[in-house]
PDB file of C-alpha atoms and ligand atoms in Angstrom:
ATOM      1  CA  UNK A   1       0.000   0.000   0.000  1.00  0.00           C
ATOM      2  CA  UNK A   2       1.607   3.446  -1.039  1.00  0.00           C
ATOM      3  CA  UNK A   3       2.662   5.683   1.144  1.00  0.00           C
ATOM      4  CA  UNK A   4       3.710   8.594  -1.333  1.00  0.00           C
ATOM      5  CA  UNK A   5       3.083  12.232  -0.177  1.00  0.00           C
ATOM      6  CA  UNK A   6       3.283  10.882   3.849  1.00  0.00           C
ATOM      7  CA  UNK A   7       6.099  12.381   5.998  1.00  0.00           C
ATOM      8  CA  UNK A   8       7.486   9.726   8.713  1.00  0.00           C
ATOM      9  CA  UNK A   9       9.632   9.951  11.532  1.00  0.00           C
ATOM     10  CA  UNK A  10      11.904   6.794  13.010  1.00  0.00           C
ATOM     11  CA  UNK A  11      12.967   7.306  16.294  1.00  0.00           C
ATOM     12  CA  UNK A  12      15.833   4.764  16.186  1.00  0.00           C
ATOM     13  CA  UNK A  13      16.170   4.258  12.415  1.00  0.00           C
ATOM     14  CA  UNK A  14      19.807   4.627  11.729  1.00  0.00           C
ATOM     15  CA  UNK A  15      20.435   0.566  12.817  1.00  0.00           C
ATOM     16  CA  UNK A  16      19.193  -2.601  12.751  1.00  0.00           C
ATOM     17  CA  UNK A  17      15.291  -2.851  12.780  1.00  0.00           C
ATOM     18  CA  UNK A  18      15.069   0.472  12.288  1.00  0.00           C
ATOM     19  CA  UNK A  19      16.745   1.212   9.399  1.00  0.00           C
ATOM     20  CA  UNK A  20      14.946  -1.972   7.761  1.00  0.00           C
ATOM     21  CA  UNK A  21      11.823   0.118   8.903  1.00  0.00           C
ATOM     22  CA  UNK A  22      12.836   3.126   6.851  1.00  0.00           C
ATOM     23  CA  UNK A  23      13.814   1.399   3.714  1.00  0.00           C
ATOM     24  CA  UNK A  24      10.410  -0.115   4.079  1.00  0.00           C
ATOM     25  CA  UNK A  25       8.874   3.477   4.349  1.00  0.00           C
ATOM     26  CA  UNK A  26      10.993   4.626   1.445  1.00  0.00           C
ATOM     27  CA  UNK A  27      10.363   2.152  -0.547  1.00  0.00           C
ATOM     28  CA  UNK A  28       6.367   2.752  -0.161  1.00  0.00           C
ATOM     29  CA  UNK A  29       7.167   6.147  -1.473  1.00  0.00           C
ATOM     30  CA  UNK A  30       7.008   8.105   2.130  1.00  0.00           C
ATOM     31  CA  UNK A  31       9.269  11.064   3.186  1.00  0.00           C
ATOM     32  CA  UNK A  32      11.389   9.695   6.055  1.00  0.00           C
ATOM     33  CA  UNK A  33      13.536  10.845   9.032  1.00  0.00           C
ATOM     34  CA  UNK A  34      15.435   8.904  10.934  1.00  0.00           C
ATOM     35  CA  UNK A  35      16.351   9.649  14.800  1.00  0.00           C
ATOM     36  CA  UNK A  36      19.102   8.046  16.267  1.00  0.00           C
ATOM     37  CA  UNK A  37      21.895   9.413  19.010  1.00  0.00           C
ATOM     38  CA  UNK A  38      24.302   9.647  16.659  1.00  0.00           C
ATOM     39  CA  UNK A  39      24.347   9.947  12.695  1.00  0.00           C
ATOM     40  CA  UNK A  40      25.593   7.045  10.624  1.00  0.00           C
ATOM     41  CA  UNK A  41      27.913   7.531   7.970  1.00  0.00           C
ATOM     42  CA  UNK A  42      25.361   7.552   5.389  1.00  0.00           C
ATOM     43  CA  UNK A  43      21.729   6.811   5.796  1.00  0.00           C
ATOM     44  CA  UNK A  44      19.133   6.005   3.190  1.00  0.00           C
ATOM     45  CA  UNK A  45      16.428   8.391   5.004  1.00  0.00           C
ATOM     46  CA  UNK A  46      15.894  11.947   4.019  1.00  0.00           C
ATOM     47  CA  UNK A  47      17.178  13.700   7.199  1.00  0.00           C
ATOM     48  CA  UNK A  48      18.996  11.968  10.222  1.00  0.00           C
ATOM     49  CA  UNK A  49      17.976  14.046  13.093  1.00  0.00           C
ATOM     50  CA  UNK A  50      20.578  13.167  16.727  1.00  0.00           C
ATOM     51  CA  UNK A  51      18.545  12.919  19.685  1.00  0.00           C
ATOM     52  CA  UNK A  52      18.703  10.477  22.856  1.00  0.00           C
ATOM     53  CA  UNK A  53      14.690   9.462  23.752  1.00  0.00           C
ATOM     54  CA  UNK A  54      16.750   8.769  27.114  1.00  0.00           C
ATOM     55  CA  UNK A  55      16.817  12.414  28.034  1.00  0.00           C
ATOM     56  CA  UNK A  56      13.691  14.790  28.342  1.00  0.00           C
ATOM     57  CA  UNK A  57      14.171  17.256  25.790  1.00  0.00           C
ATOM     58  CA  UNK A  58      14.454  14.868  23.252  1.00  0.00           C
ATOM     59  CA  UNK A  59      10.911  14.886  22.535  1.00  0.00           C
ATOM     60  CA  UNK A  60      11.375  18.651  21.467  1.00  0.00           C
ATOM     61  CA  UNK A  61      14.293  18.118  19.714  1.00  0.00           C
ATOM     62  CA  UNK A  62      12.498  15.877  16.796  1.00  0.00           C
ATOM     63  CA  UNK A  63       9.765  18.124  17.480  1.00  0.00           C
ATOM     64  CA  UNK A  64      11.937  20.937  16.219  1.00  0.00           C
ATOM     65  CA  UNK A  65      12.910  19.219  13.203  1.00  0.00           C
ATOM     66  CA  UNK A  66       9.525  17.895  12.245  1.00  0.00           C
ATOM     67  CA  UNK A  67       7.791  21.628  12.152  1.00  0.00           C
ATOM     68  CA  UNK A  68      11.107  22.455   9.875  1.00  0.00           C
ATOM     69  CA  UNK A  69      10.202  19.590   7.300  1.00  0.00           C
ATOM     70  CA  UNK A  70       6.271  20.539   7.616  1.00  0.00           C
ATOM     71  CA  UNK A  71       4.611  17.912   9.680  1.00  0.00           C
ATOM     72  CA  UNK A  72       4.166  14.023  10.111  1.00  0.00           C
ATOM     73  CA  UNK A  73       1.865  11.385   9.348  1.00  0.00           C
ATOM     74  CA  UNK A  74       3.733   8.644  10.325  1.00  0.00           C
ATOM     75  CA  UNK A  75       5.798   7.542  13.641  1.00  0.00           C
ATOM     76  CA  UNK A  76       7.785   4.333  14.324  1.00  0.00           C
ATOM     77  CA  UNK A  77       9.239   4.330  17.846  1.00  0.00           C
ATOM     78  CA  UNK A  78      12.025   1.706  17.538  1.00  0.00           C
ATOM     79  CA  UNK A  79      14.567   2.605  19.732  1.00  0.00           C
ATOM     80  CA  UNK A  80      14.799   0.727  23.006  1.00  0.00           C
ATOM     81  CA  UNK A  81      16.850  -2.078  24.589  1.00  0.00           C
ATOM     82  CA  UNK A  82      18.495  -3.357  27.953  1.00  0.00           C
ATOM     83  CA  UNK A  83      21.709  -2.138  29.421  1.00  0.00           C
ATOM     84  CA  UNK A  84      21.021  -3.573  32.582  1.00  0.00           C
ATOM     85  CA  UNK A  85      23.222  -6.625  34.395  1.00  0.00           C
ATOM     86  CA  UNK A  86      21.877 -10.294  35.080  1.00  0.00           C
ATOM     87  CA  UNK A  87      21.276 -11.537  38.398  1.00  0.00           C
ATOM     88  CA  UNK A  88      17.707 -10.858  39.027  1.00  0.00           C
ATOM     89  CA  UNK A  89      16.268  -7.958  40.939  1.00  0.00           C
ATOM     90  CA  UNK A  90      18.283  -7.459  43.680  1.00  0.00           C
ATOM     91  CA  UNK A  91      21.131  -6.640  41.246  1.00  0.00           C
ATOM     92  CA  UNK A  92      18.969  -4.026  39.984  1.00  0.00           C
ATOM     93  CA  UNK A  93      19.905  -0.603  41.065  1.00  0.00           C
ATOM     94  CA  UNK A  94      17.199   2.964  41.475  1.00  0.00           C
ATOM     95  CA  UNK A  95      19.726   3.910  38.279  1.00  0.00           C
ATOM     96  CA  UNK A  96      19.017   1.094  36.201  1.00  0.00           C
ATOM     97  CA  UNK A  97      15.222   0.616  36.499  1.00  0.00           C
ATOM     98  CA  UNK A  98      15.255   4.934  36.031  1.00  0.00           C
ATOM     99  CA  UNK A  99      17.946   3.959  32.776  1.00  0.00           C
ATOM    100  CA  UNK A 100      15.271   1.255  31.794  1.00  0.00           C
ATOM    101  CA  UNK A 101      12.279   2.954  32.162  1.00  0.00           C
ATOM    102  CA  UNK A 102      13.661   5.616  30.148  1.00  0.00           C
ATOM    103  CA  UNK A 103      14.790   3.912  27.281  1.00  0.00           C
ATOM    104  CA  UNK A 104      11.671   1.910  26.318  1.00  0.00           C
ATOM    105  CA  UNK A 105       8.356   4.083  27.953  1.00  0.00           C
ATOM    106  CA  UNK A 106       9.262   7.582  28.359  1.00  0.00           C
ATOM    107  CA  UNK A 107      11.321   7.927  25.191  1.00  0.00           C
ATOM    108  CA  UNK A 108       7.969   7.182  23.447  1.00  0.00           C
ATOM    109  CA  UNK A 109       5.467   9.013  25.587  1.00  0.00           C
ATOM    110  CA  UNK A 110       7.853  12.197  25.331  1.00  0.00           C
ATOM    111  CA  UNK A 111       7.923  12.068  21.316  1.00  0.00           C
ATOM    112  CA  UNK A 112       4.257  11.134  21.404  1.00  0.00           C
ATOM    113  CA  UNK A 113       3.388  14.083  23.681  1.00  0.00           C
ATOM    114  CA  UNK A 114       5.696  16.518  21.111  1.00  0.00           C
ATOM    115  CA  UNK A 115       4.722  15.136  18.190  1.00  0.00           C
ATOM    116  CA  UNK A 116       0.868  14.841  18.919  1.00  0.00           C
ATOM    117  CA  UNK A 117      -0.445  18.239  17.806  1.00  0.00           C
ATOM    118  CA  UNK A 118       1.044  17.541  14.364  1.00  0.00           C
ATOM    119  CA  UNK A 119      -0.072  14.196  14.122  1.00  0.00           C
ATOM    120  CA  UNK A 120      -3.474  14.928  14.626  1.00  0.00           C
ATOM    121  CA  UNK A 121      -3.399  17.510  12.084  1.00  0.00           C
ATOM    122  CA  UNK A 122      -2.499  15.084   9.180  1.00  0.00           C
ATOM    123  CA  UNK A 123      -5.746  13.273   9.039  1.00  0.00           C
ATOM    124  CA  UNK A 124      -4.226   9.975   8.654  1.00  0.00           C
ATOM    125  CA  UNK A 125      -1.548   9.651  11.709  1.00  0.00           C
ATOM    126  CA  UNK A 126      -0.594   6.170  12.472  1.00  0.00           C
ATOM    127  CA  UNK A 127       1.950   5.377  15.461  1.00  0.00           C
ATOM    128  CA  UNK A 128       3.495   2.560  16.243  1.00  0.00           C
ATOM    129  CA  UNK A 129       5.751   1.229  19.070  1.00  0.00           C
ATOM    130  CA  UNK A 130       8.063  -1.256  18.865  1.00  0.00           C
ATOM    131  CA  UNK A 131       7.783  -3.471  22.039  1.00  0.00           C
ATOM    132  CA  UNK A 132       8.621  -7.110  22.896  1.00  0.00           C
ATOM    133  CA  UNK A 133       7.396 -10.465  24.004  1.00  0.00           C
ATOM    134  CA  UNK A 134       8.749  -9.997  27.297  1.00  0.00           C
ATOM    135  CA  UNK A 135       6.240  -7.544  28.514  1.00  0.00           C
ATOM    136  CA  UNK A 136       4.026 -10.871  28.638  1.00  0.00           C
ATOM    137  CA  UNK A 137       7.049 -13.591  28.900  1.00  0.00           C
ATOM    138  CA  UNK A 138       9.505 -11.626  31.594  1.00  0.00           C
ATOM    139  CA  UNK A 139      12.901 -12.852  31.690  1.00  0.00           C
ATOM    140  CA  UNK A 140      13.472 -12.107  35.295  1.00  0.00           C
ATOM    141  CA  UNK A 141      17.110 -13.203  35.008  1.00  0.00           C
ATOM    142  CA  UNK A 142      18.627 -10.756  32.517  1.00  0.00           C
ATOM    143  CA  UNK A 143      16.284  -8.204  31.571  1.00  0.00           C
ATOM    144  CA  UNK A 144      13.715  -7.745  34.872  1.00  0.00           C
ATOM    145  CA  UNK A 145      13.375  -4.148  34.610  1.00  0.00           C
ATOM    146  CA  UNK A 146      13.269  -3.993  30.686  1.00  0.00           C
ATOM    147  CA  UNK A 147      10.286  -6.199  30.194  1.00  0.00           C
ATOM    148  CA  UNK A 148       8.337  -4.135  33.181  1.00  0.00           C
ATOM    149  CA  UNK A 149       9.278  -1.263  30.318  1.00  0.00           C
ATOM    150  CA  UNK A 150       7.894  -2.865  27.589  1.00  0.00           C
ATOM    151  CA  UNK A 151       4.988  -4.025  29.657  1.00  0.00           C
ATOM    152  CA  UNK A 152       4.058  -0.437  30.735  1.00  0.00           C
ATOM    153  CA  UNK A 153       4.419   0.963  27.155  1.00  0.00           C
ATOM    154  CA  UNK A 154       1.851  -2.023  25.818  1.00  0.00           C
ATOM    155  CA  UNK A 155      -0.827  -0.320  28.070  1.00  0.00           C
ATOM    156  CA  UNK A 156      -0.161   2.953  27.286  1.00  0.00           C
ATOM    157  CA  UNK A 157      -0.068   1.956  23.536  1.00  0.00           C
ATOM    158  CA  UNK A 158      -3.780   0.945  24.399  1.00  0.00           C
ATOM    159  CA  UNK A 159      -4.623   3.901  26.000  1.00  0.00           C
ATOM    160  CA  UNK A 160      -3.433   6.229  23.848  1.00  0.00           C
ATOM    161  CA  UNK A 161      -4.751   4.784  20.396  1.00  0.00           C
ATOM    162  CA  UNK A 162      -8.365   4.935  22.244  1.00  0.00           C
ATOM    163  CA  UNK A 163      -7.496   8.578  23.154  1.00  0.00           C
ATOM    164  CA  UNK A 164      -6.296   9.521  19.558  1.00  0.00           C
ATOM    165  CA  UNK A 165      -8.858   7.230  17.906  1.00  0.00           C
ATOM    166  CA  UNK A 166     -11.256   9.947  17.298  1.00  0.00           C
ATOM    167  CA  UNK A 167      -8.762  12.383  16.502  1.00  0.00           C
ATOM    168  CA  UNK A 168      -8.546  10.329  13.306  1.00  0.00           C
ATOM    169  CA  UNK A 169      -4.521   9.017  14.901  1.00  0.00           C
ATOM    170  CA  UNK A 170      -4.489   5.219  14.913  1.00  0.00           C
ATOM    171  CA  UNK A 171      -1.521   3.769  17.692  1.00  0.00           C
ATOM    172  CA  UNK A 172      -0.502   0.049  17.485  1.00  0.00           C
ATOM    173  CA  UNK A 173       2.123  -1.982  18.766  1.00  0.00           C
ATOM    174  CA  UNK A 174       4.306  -4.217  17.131  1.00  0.00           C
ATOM    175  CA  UNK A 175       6.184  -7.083  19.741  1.00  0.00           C
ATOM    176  CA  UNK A 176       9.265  -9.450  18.084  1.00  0.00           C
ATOM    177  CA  UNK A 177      10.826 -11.793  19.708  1.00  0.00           C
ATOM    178  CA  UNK A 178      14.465 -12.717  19.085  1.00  0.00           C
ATOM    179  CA  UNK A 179      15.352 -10.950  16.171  1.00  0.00           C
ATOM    180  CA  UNK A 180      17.952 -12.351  13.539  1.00  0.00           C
ATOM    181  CA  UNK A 181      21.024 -10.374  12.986  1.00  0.00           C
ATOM    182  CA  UNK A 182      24.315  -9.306  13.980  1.00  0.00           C
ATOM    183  CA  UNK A 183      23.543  -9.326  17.914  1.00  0.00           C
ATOM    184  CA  UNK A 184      22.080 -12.743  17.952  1.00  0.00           C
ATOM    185  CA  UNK A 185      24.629 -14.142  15.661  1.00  0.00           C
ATOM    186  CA  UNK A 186      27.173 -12.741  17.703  1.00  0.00           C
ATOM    187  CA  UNK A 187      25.583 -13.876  20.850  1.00  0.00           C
ATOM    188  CA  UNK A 188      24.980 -17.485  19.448  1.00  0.00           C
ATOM    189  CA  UNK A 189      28.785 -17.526  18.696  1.00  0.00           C
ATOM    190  CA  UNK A 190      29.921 -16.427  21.961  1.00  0.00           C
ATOM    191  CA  UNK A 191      27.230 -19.238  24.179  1.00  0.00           C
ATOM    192  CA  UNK A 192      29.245 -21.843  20.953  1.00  0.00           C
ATOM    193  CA  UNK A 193      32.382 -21.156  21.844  1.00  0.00           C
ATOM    194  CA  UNK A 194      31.726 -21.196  25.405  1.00  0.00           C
ATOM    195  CA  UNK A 195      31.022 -24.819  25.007  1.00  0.00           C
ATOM    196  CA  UNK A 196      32.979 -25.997  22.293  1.00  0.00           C
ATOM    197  CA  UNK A 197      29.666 -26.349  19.726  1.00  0.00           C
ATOM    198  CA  UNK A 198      29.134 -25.238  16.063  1.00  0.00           C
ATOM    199  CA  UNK A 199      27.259 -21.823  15.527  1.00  0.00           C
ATOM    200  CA  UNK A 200      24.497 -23.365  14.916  1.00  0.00           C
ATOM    201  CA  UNK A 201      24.354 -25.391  17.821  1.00  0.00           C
ATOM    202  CA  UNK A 202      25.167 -22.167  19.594  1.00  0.00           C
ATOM    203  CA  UNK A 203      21.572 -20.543  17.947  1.00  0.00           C
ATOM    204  CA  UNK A 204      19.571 -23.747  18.908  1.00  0.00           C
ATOM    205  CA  UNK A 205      21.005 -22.902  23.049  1.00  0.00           C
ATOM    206  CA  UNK A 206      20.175 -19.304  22.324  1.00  0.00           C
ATOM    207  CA  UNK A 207      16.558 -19.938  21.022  1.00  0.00           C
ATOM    208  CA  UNK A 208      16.189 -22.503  23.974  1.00  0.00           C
ATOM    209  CA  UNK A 209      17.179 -19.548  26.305  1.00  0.00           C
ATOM    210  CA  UNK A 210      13.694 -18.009  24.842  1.00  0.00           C
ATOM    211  CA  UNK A 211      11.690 -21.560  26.227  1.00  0.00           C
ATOM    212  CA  UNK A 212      12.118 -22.545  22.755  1.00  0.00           C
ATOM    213  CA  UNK A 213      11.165 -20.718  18.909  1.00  0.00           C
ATOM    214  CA  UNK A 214       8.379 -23.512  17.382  1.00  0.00           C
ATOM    215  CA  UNK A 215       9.357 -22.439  13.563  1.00  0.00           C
ATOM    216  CA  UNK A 216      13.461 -22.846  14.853  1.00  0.00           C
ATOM    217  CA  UNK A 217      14.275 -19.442  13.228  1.00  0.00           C
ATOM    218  CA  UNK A 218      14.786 -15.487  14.760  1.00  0.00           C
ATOM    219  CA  UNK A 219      12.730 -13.302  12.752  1.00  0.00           C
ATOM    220  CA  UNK A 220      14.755 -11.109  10.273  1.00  0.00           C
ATOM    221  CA  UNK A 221      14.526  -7.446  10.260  1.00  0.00           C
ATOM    222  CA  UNK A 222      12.881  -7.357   6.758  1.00  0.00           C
ATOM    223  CA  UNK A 223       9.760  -9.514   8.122  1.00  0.00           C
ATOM    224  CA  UNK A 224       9.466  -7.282  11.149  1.00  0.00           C
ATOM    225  CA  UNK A 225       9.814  -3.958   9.076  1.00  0.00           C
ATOM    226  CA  UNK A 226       6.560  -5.640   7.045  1.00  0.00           C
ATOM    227  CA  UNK A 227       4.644  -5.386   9.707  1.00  0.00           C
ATOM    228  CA  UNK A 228       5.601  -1.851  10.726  1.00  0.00           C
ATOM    229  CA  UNK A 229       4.695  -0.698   6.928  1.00  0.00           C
ATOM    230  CA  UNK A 230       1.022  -2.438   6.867  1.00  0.00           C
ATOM    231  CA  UNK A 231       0.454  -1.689  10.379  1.00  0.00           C
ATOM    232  CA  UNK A 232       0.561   2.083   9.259  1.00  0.00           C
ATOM    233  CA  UNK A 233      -0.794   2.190   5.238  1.00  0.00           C
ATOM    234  CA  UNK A 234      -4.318   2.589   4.773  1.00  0.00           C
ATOM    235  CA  UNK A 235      -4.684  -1.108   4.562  1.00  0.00           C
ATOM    236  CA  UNK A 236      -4.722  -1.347   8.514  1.00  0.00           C
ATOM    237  CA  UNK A 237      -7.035   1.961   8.404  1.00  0.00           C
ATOM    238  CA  UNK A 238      -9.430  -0.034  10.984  1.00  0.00           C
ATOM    239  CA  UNK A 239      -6.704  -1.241  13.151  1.00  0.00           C
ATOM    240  CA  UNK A 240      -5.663   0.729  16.046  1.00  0.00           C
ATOM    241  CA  UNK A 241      -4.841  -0.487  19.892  1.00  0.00           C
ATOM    242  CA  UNK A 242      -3.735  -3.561  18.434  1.00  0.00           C
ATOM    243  CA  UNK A 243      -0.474  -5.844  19.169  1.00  0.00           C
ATOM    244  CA  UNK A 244       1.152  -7.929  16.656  1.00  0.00           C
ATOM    245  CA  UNK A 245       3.393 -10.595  17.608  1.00  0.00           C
ATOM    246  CA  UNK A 246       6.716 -11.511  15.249  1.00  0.00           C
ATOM    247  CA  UNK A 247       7.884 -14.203  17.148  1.00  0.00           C
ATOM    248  CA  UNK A 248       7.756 -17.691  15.628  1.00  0.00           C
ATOM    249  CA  UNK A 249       5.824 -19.197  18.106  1.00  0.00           C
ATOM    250  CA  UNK A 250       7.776 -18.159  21.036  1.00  0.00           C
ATOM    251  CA  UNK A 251       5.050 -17.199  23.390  1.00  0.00           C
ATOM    252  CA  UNK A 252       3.593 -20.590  24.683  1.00  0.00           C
ATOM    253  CA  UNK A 253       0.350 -19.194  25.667  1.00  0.00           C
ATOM    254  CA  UNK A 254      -3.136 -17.368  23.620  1.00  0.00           C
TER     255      UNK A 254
HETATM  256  N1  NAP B 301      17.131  -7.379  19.508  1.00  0.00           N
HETATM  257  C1  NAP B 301      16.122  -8.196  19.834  1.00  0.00           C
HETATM  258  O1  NAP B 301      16.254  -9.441  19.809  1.00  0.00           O
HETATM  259  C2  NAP B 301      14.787  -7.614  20.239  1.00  0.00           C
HETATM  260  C3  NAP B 301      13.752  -8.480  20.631  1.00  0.00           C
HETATM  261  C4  NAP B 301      12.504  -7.940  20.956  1.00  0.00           C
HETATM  262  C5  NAP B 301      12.301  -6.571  20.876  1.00  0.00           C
HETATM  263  N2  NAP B 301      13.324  -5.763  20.498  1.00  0.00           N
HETATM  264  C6  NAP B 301      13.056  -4.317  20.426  1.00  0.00           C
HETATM  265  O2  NAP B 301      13.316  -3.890  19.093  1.00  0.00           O
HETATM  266  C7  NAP B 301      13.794  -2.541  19.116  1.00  0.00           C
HETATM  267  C8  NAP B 301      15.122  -2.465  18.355  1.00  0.00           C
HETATM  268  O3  NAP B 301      16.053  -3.257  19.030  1.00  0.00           O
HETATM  269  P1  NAP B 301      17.421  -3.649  18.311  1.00  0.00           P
HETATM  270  O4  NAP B 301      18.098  -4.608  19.197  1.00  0.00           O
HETATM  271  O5  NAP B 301      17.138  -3.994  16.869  1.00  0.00           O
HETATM  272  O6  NAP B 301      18.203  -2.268  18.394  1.00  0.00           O
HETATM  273  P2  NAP B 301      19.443  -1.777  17.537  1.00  0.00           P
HETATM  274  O7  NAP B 301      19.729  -2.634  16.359  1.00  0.00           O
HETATM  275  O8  NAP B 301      20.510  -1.573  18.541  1.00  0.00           O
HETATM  276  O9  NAP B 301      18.937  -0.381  16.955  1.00  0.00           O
HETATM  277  C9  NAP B 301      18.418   0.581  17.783  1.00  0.00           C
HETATM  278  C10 NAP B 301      18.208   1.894  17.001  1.00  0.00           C
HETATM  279  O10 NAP B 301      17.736   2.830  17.960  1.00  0.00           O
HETATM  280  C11 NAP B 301      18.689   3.888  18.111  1.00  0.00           C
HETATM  281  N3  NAP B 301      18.702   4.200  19.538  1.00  0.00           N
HETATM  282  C12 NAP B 301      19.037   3.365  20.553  1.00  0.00           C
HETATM  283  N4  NAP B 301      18.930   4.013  21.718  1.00  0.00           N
HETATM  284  C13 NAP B 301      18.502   5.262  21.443  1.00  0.00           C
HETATM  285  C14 NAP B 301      18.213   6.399  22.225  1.00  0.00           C
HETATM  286  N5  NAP B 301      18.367   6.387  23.557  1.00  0.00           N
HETATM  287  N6  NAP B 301      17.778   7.513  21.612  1.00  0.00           N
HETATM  288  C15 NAP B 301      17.648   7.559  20.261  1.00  0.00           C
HETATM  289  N7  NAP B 301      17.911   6.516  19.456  1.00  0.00           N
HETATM  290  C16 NAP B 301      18.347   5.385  20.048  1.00  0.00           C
HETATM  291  C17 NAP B 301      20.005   3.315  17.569  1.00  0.00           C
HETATM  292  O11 NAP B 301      20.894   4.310  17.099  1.00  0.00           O
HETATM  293  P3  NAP B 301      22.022   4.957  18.071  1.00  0.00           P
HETATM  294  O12 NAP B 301      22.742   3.840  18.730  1.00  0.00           O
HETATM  295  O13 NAP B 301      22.873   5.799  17.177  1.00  0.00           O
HETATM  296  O14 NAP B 301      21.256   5.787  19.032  1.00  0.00           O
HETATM  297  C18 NAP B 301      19.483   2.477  16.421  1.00  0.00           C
HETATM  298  O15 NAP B 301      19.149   3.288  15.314  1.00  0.00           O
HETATM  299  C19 NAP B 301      13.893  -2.139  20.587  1.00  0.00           C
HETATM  300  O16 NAP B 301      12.740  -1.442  20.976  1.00  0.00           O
HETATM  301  C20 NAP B 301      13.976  -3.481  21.294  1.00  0.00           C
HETATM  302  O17 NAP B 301      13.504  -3.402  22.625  1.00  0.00           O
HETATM  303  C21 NAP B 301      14.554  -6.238  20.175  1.00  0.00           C
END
């Protein structure tokens, strides 16, 4: 479904997921920028704009640069993550739950809240939030305080699209899993040689890690970045509050 003549914004599209978001966007014919804390080299977007969601002026930095390029139609909040240290939650500091918290719920409600006026303007706005299976499969070992993130940005994904519903602004939410790449190849390499097994033996203990992936493969950025552009053409027009899951199978239960 074309996207031609809508302006998008990618908080966290200079890497990874995110870039394979914009080149989706692109390639549906939409005018994109790309957020990110620093600027790549090169970048297939329009306009890179350097902001860190982490901090509380960010939202008026992209703010800043949206009003210069004349408005958006379309946000994807991808940034997010876990910087946090295994061990459960007693090895979970005030700094890292504040760090967590941060990263992957307010980084979203502050560009939300700056970007809102001008999304409700365009008469088509469509947000979505990248989130995770973990706000409904915790892994209290290595990433406690990141899934309670993700978990409180699912409801307020909810909340929000029924808010902005009859401002004509749909809001979904779109949840991987373990997501193929560079990380999780590099991960998978690290548990192999741990142990003395192949790579690929190394992926199977990785996917385990995750109670087990029923289709046997992470999810590639390209699939995800699918979802992202349907989830916010006019082909989802009467979707909005909605999760989808990318995950393989990964969550056990309906
Ligand atoms: N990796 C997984 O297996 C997995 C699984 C489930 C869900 N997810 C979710 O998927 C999303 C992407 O994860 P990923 O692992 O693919 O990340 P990634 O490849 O590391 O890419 C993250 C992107 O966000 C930007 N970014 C990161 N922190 C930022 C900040 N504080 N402010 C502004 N931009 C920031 C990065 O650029 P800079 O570094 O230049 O800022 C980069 O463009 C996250 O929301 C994550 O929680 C990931």
């Amino acid at each position: 479904m074309s996207l031609t003549g809508r302006r998008a914004v990618v908080v966290g599209g200079t890497r990874g997921l995110g870039e394979a978001v914009v080149d989706r966007l692109l390639a549906a014919g939409a005018h994109v920028i790309a957020v990110g804390r620093t600027a790549p080299a090169a970048s297939r977007a329009h306009q890179v704009v350097t902001a860190d969601v982490v901090q509380p002026r960010a939202g008026d930095e992209v703010a800043a640069a949206v009003r210069g390029s004349g408005g958006v139609d379309v946000l994807v909040h991808v940034a997010g993550g876990s910087s946090s240290p295994g061990g459960g939650h007693s090895a979970l500091t005030e700094e890292h739950w504040q760090h967590e918290l941060a990263w992957n719920l307010l980084g979203a409600v502050r560009v939300d809240r700056a970007l809102s006026p001008l999304l409700r303007s365009s008469g088509a706005g469509a947000v979505v939030h990248v989130g995770s299976i973990q706000a409904r499969m915790p892994l209290w070992d290595g990433t406690l305080a990141y899934a309670a993130a993700k978990a409180a940005l699912r409801a307020y994904s909810k909340g929000l699209a029924n808010e902005l519903a009859p401002a004509g602004v749909r809001v979904n939410t779109v949840s991987p899993g373990g997501i193929a790449g560079p990380g999780a190849d590099g991960l998978a390499r690290r548990i192999a040689a741990a142990r003395g097994l192949s790579e690929q033996e190394g992926m199977g203990l990785l996917m385990e890690s995750l109670g087990g992936v029923p289709q046997g493969r992470l999810a590639p950025v390209r699939e995800i970045a699918e979802v992202v552009g349907f989830l916010v053409s006019d082909a989802a027009a009467s979707i909005t509050g909605a999760e989808i899951t990318v995950d393989g199978g990964t969550v056990p239960t309906v």
